[in-house]
GROMACS .gro file of C-alpha atoms in nm:
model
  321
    1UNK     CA    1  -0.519   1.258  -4.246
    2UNK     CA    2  -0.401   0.875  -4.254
    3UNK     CA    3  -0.254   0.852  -4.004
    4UNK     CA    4  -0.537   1.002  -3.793
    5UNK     CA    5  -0.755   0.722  -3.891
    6UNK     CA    6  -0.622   0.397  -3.900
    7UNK     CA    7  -0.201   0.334  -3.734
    8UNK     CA    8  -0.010   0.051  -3.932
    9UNK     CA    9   0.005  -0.306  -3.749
   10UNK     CA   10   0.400  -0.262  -3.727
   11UNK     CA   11   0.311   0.033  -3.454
   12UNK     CA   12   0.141  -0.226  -3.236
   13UNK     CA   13   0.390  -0.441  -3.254
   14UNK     CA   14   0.664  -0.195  -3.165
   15UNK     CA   15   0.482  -0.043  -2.832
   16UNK     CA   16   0.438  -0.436  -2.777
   17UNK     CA   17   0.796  -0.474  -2.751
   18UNK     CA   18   0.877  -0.255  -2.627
   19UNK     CA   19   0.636  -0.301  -2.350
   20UNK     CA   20   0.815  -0.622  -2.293
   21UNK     CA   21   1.097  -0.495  -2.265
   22UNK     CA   22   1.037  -0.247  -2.025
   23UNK     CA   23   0.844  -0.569  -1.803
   24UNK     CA   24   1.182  -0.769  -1.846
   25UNK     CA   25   1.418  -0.463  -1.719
   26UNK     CA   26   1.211  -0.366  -1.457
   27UNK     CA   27   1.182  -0.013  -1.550
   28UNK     CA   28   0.737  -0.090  -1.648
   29UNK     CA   29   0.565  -0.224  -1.330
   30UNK     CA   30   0.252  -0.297  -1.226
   31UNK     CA   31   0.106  -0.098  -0.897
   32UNK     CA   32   0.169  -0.379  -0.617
   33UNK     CA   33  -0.176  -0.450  -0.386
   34UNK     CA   34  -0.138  -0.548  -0.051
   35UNK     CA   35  -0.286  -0.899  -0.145
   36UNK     CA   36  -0.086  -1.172  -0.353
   37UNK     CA   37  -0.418  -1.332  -0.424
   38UNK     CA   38  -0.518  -1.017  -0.633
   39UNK     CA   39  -0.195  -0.953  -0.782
   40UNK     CA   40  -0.172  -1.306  -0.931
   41UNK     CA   41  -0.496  -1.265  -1.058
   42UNK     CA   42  -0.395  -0.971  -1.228
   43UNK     CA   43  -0.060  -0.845  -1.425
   44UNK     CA   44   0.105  -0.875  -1.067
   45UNK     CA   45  -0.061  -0.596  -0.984
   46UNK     CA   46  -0.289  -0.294  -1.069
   47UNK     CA   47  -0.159  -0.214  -1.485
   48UNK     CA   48  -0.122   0.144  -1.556
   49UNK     CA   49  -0.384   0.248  -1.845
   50UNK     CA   50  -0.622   0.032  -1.735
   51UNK     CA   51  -0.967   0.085  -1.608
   52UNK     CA   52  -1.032  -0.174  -1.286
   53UNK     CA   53  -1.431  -0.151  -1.156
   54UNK     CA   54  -1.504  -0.292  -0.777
   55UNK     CA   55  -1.833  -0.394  -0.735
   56UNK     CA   56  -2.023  -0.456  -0.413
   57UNK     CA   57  -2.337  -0.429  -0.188
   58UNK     CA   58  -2.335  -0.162   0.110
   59UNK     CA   59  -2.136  -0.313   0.380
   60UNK     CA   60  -1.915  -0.569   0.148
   61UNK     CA   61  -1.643  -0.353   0.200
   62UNK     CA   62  -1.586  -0.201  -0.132
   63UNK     CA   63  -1.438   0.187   0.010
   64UNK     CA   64  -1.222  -0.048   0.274
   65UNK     CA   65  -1.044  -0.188  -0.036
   66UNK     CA   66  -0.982   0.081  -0.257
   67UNK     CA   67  -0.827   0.271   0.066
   68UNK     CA   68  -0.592   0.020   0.155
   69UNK     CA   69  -0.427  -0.033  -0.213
   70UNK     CA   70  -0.412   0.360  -0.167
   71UNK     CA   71  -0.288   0.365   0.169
   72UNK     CA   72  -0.031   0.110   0.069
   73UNK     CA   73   0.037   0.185  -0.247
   74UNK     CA   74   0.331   0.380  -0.166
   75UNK     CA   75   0.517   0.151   0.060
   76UNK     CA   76   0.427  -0.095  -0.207
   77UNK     CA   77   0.557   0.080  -0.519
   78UNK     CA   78   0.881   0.265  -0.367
   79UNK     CA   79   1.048   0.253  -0.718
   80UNK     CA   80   0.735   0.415  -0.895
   81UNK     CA   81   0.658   0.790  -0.893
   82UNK     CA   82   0.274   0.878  -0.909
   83UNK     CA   83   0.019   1.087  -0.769
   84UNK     CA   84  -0.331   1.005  -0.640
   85UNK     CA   85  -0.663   1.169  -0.690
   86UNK     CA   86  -0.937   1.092  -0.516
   87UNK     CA   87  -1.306   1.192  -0.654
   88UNK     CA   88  -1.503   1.117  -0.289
   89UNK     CA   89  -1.852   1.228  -0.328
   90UNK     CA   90  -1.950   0.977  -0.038
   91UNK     CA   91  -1.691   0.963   0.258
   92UNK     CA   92  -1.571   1.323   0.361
   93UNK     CA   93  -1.159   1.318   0.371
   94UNK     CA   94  -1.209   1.334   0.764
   95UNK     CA   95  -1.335   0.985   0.738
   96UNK     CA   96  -1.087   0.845   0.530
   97UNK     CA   97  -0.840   0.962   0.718
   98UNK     CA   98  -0.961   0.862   1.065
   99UNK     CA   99  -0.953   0.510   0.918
  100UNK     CA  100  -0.588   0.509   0.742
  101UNK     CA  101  -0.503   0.609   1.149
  102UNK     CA  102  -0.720   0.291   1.226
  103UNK     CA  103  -0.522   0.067   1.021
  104UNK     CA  104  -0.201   0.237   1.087
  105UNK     CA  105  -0.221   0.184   1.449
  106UNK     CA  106  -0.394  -0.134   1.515
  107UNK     CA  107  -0.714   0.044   1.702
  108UNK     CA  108  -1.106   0.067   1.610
  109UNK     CA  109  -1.273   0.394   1.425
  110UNK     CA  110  -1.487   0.412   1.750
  111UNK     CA  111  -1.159   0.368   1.951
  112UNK     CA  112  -0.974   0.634   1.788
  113UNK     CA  113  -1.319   0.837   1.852
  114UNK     CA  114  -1.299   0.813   2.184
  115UNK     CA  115  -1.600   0.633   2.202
  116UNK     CA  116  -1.573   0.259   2.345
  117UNK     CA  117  -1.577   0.327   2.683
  118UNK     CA  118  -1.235   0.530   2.650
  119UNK     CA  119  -1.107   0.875   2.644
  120UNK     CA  120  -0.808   0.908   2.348
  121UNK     CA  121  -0.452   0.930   2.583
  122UNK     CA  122  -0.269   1.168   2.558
  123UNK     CA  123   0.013   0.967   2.417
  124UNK     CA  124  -0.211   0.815   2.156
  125UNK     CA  125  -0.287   1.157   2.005
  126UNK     CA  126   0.083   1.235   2.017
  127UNK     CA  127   0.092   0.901   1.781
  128UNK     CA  128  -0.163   0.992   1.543
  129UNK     CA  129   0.029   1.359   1.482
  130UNK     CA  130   0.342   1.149   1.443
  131UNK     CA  131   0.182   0.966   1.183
  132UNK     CA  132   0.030   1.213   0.995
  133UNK     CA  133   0.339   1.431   0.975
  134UNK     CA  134   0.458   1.114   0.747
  135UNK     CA  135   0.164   1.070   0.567
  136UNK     CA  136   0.099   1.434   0.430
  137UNK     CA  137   0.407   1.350   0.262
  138UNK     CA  138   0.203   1.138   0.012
  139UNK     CA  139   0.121   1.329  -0.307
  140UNK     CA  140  -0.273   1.250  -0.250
  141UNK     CA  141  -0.549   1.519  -0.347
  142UNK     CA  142  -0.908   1.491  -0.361
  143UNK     CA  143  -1.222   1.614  -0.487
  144UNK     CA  144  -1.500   1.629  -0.252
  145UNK     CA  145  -1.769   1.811  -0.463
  146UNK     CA  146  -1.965   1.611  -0.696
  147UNK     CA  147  -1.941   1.631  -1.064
  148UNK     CA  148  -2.068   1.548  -1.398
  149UNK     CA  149  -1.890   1.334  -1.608
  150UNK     CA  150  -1.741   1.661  -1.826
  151UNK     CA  151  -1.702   1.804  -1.506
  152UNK     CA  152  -1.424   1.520  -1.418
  153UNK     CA  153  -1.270   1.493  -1.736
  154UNK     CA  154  -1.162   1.860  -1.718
  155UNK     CA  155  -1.044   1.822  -1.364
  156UNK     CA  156  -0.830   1.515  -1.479
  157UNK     CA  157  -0.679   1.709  -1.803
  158UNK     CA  158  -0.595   2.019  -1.578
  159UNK     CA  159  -0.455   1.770  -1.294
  160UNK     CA  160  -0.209   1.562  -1.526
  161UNK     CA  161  -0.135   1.891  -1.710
  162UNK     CA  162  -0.020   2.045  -1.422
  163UNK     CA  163   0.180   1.726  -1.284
  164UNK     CA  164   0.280   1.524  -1.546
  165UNK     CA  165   0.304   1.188  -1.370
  166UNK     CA  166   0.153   0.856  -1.357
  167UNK     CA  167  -0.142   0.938  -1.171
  168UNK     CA  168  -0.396   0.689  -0.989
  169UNK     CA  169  -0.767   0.791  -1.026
  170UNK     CA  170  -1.055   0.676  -0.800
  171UNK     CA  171  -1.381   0.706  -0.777
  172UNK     CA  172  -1.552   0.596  -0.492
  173UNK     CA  173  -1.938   0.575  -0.663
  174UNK     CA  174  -1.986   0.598  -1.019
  175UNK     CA  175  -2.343   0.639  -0.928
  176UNK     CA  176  -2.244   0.987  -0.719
  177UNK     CA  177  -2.145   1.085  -1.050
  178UNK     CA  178  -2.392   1.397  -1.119
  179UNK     CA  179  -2.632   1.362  -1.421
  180UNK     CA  180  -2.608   1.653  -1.719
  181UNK     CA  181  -2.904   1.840  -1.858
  182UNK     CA  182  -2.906   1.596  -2.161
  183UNK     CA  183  -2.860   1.295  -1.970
  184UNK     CA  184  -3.207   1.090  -1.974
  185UNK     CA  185  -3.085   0.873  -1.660
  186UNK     CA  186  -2.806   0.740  -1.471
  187UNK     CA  187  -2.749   0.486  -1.689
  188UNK     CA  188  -2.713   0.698  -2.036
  189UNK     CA  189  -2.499   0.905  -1.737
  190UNK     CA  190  -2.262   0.578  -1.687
  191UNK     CA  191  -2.238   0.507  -2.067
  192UNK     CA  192  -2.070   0.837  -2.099
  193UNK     CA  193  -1.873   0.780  -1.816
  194UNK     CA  194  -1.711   0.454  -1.962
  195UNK     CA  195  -1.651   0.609  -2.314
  196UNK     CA  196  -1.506   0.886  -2.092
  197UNK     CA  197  -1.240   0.684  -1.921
  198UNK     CA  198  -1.168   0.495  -2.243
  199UNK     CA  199  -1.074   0.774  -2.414
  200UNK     CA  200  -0.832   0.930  -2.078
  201UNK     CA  201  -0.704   0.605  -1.984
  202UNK     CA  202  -0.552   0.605  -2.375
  203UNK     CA  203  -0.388   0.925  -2.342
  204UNK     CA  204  -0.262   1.005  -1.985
  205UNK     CA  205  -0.060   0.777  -1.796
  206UNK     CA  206  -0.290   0.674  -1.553
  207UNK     CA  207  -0.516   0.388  -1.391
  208UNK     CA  208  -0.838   0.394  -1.255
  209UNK     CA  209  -1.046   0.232  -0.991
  210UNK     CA  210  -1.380   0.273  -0.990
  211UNK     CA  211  -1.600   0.140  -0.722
  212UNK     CA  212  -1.996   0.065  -0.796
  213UNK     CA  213  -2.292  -0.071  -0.644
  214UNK     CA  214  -2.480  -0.412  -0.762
  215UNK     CA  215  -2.829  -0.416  -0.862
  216UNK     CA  216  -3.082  -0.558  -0.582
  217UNK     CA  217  -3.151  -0.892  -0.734
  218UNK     CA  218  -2.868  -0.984  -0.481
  219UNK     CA  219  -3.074  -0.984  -0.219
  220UNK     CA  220  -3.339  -1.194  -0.318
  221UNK     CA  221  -3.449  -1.502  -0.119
  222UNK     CA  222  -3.357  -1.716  -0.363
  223UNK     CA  223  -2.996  -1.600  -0.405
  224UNK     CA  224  -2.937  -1.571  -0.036
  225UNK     CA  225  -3.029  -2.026  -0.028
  226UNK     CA  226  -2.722  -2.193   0.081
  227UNK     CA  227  -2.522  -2.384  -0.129
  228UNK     CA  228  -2.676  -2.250  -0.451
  229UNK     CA  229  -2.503  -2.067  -0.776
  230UNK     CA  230  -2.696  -1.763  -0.687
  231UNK     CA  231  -2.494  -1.688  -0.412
  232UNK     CA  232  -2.212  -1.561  -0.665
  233UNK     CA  233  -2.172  -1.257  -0.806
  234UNK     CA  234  -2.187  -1.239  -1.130
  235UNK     CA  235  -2.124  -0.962  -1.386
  236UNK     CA  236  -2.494  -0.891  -1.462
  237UNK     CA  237  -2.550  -0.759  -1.084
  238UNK     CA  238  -2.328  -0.489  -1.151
  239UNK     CA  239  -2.515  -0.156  -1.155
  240UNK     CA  240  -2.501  -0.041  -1.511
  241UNK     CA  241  -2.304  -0.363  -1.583
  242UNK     CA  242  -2.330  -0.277  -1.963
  243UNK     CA  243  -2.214   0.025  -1.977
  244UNK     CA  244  -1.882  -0.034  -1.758
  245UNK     CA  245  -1.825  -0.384  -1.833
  246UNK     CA  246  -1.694  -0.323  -2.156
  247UNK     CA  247  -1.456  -0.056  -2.078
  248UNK     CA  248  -1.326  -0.219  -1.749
  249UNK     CA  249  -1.011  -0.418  -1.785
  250UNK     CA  250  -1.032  -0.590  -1.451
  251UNK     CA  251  -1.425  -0.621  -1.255
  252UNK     CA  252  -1.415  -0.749  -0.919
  253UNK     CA  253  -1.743  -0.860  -0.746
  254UNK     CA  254  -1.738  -0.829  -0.351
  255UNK     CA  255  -1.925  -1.041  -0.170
  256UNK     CA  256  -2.000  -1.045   0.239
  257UNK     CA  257  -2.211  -1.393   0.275
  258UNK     CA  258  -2.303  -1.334   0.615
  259UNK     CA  259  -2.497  -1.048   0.534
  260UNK     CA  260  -2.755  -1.291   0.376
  261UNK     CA  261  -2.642  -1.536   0.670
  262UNK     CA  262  -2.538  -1.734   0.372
  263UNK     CA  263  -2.307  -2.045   0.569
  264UNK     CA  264  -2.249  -2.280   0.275
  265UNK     CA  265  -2.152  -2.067  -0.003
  266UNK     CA  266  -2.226  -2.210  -0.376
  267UNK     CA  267  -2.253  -2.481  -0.523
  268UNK     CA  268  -1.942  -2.560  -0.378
  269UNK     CA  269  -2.064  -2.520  -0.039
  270UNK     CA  270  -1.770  -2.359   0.082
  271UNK     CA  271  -1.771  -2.346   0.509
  272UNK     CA  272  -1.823  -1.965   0.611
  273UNK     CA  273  -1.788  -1.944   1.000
  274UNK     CA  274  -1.645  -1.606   1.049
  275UNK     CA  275  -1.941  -1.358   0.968
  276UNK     CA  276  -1.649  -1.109   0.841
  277UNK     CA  277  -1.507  -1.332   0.565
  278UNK     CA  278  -1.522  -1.178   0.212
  279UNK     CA  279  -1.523  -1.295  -0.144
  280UNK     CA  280  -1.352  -1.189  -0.462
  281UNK     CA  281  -1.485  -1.250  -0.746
  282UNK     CA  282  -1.260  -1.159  -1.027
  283UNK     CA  283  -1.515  -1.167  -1.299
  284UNK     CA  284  -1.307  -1.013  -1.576
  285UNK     CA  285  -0.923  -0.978  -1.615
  286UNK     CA  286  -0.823  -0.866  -1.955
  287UNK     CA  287  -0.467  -0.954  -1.916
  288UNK     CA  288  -0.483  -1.214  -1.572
  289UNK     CA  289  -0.734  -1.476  -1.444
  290UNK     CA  290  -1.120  -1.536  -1.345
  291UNK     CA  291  -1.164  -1.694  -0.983
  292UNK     CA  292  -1.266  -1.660  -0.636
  293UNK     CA  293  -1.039  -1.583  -0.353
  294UNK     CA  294  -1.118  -1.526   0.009
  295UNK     CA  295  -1.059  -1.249   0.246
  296UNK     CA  296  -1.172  -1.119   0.525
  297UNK     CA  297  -1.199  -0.772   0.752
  298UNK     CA  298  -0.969  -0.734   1.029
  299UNK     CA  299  -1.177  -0.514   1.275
  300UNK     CA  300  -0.899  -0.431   1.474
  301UNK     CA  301  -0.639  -0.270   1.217
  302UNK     CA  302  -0.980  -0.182   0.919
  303UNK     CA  303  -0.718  -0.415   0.661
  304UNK     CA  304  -0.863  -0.686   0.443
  305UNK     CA  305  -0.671  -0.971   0.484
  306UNK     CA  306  -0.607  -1.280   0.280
  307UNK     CA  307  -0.746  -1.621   0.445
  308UNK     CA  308  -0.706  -1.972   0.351
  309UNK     CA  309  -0.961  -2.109   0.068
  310UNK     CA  310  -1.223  -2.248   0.362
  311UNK     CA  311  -1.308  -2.643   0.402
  312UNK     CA  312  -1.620  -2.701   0.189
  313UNK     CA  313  -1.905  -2.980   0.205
  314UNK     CA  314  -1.848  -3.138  -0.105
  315UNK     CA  315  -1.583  -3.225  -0.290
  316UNK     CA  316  -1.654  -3.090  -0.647
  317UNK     CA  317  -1.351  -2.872  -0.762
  318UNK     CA  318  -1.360  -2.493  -0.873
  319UNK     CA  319  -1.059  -2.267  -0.977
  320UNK     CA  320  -0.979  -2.085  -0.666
  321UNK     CA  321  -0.697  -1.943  -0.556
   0.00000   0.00000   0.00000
């Protein structure tokens, strides 16, 4: 019975070394991103057992994110044996594909759908069957119907039962999540949700990345004035910040400024000129660093990119990286 309730310090301390040890020798990594910026802000990379929460308006770019550290991950992480599944109430897998062919080959969703004044060629398609003869390779599976949150948690146990390997879990809503009978709201919904992952992310080897929408106060007037604080994101405007805050190991605020035509962002006043830069904001990294780093969509290829830090007005300093 003792040892169900409390484990001896020495324990920690063990797992802690040994945890080290497996860092040192290279046989415990981190999942790789495609962006140095985020991997320096976290444990060079994505940690296993960890719960990482993406936050961002419609349009910010959120799905485009979590896709490409999927898409990539692979290539990325060839020494590292996983799976991936996929809970994707909100994209159907057609969609997600057509865009990994997007950033595979270097041409537009509407391109690839024939539908920019062009008619797919013949040796285009041929291509696109090329590529996805490699990419079915990829030990990737997804859920399409929506579910409660008991609903997932059996789905996970039966998945890493059946597999037994690191696994990489996404979500691409927590609000698509499907309310139980005894569930008052969506937010008593999303506090069950984060005890839920807790609990998994404790006893399977997995990770988790869970993408989320921000409250409206984002859009306000007031937060859309150049140059001001309330052009950040901060970890209030998550949706249901409370309940996912404190379970998430890494939150990451997207933000699109020229969506709110926002040209001088914060206080700061950094210079946004191209309308498809994007900002990070790392608002919590358990084991890394808070900042802001700056990205941006590359419509040709769907890929975030990483761009410079941009010029700003003033010349007040802020951690950025």
């Amino acid at each position: 019975m003792t040892k169900e309730l409390w484990i001896p310090r020495k324990d920690g301390f063990k797992k802690a070394l040994e945890y080290m040890k497996g860092r040192s020798d290279g046989v415990i990594k981190s999942i790789q991103t495609p962006w140095a910026k985020f991997n320096d802000a976290t444990t060079n990379g994505i940690e296993w057992n960890t719960l990482n929460v993406i936050g961002g308006r419609p349009g910010a770019g959120k799905t485009l994110i979590k896709d490409q550290i999927i898409r990539e991950a692979f290539a990325l992480n060839p020494d590292t044996q996983f799976r991936v599944l996929e809970f994707s109430f909100e994209m159907i897998m057609q969609t997600s594909c057509l865009r990994d062919f997007s950033a595979s080959l270097g041409k537009t969703y509407k391109y690839l759908c024939s539908a920019e004044n062009n008619k797919l060629s013949n040796e285009e398609l041929a291509q696109c069957y090329e590529l996805a003869k490699q990419k079915v390779h990829y030990p990737i599976d997804t859920v399409e119907q929506p579910c409660t949150v008991n609903e997932m948690r059996d789905i996970v146990d039966k998945y890493i039962n059946e597999y037994q390997t690191k696994t990489i879990i996404t979500l691409d809503h927590s609000i698509l999540l499907k309310k139980a009978p005894y569930h008052r709201d969506k937010y008593e919904m999303l506090y069950e949700f984060g005890e839920m992952l807790t609990e998994i992310k404790r006893v399977y080897p997995i990770t988790m990345i869970v993408l989320s929408q921000l409250n409206r106060n984002v859009e306000t007037i007031e937060r859309a004035k150049d140059g001001t604080y309330g052009n950040y994101i901060l970890d209030s405007d998550l949706y249901g910040s409370d309940a996912l805050l404190q379970h998430a190991d890494v939150v990451i605020g997207i933000n699109k400024p020229s969506i709110r035509r926002i040209k001088k962002y914060g206080p700061e006043k950094f210079l946004i000129e191209d309308p498809d830069t994007l900002v990070f904001h790392f608002l919590k990294s358990r084991n890394g660093m808070t900042r802001i780093s700056f990205f941006k969509l590359d419509r040709t290829t769907m890929r975030i990119v990483e761009i410079p830090t941009p010029a700003r007005e003033t010349t007040q300093k802020i951690s950025v990286n």
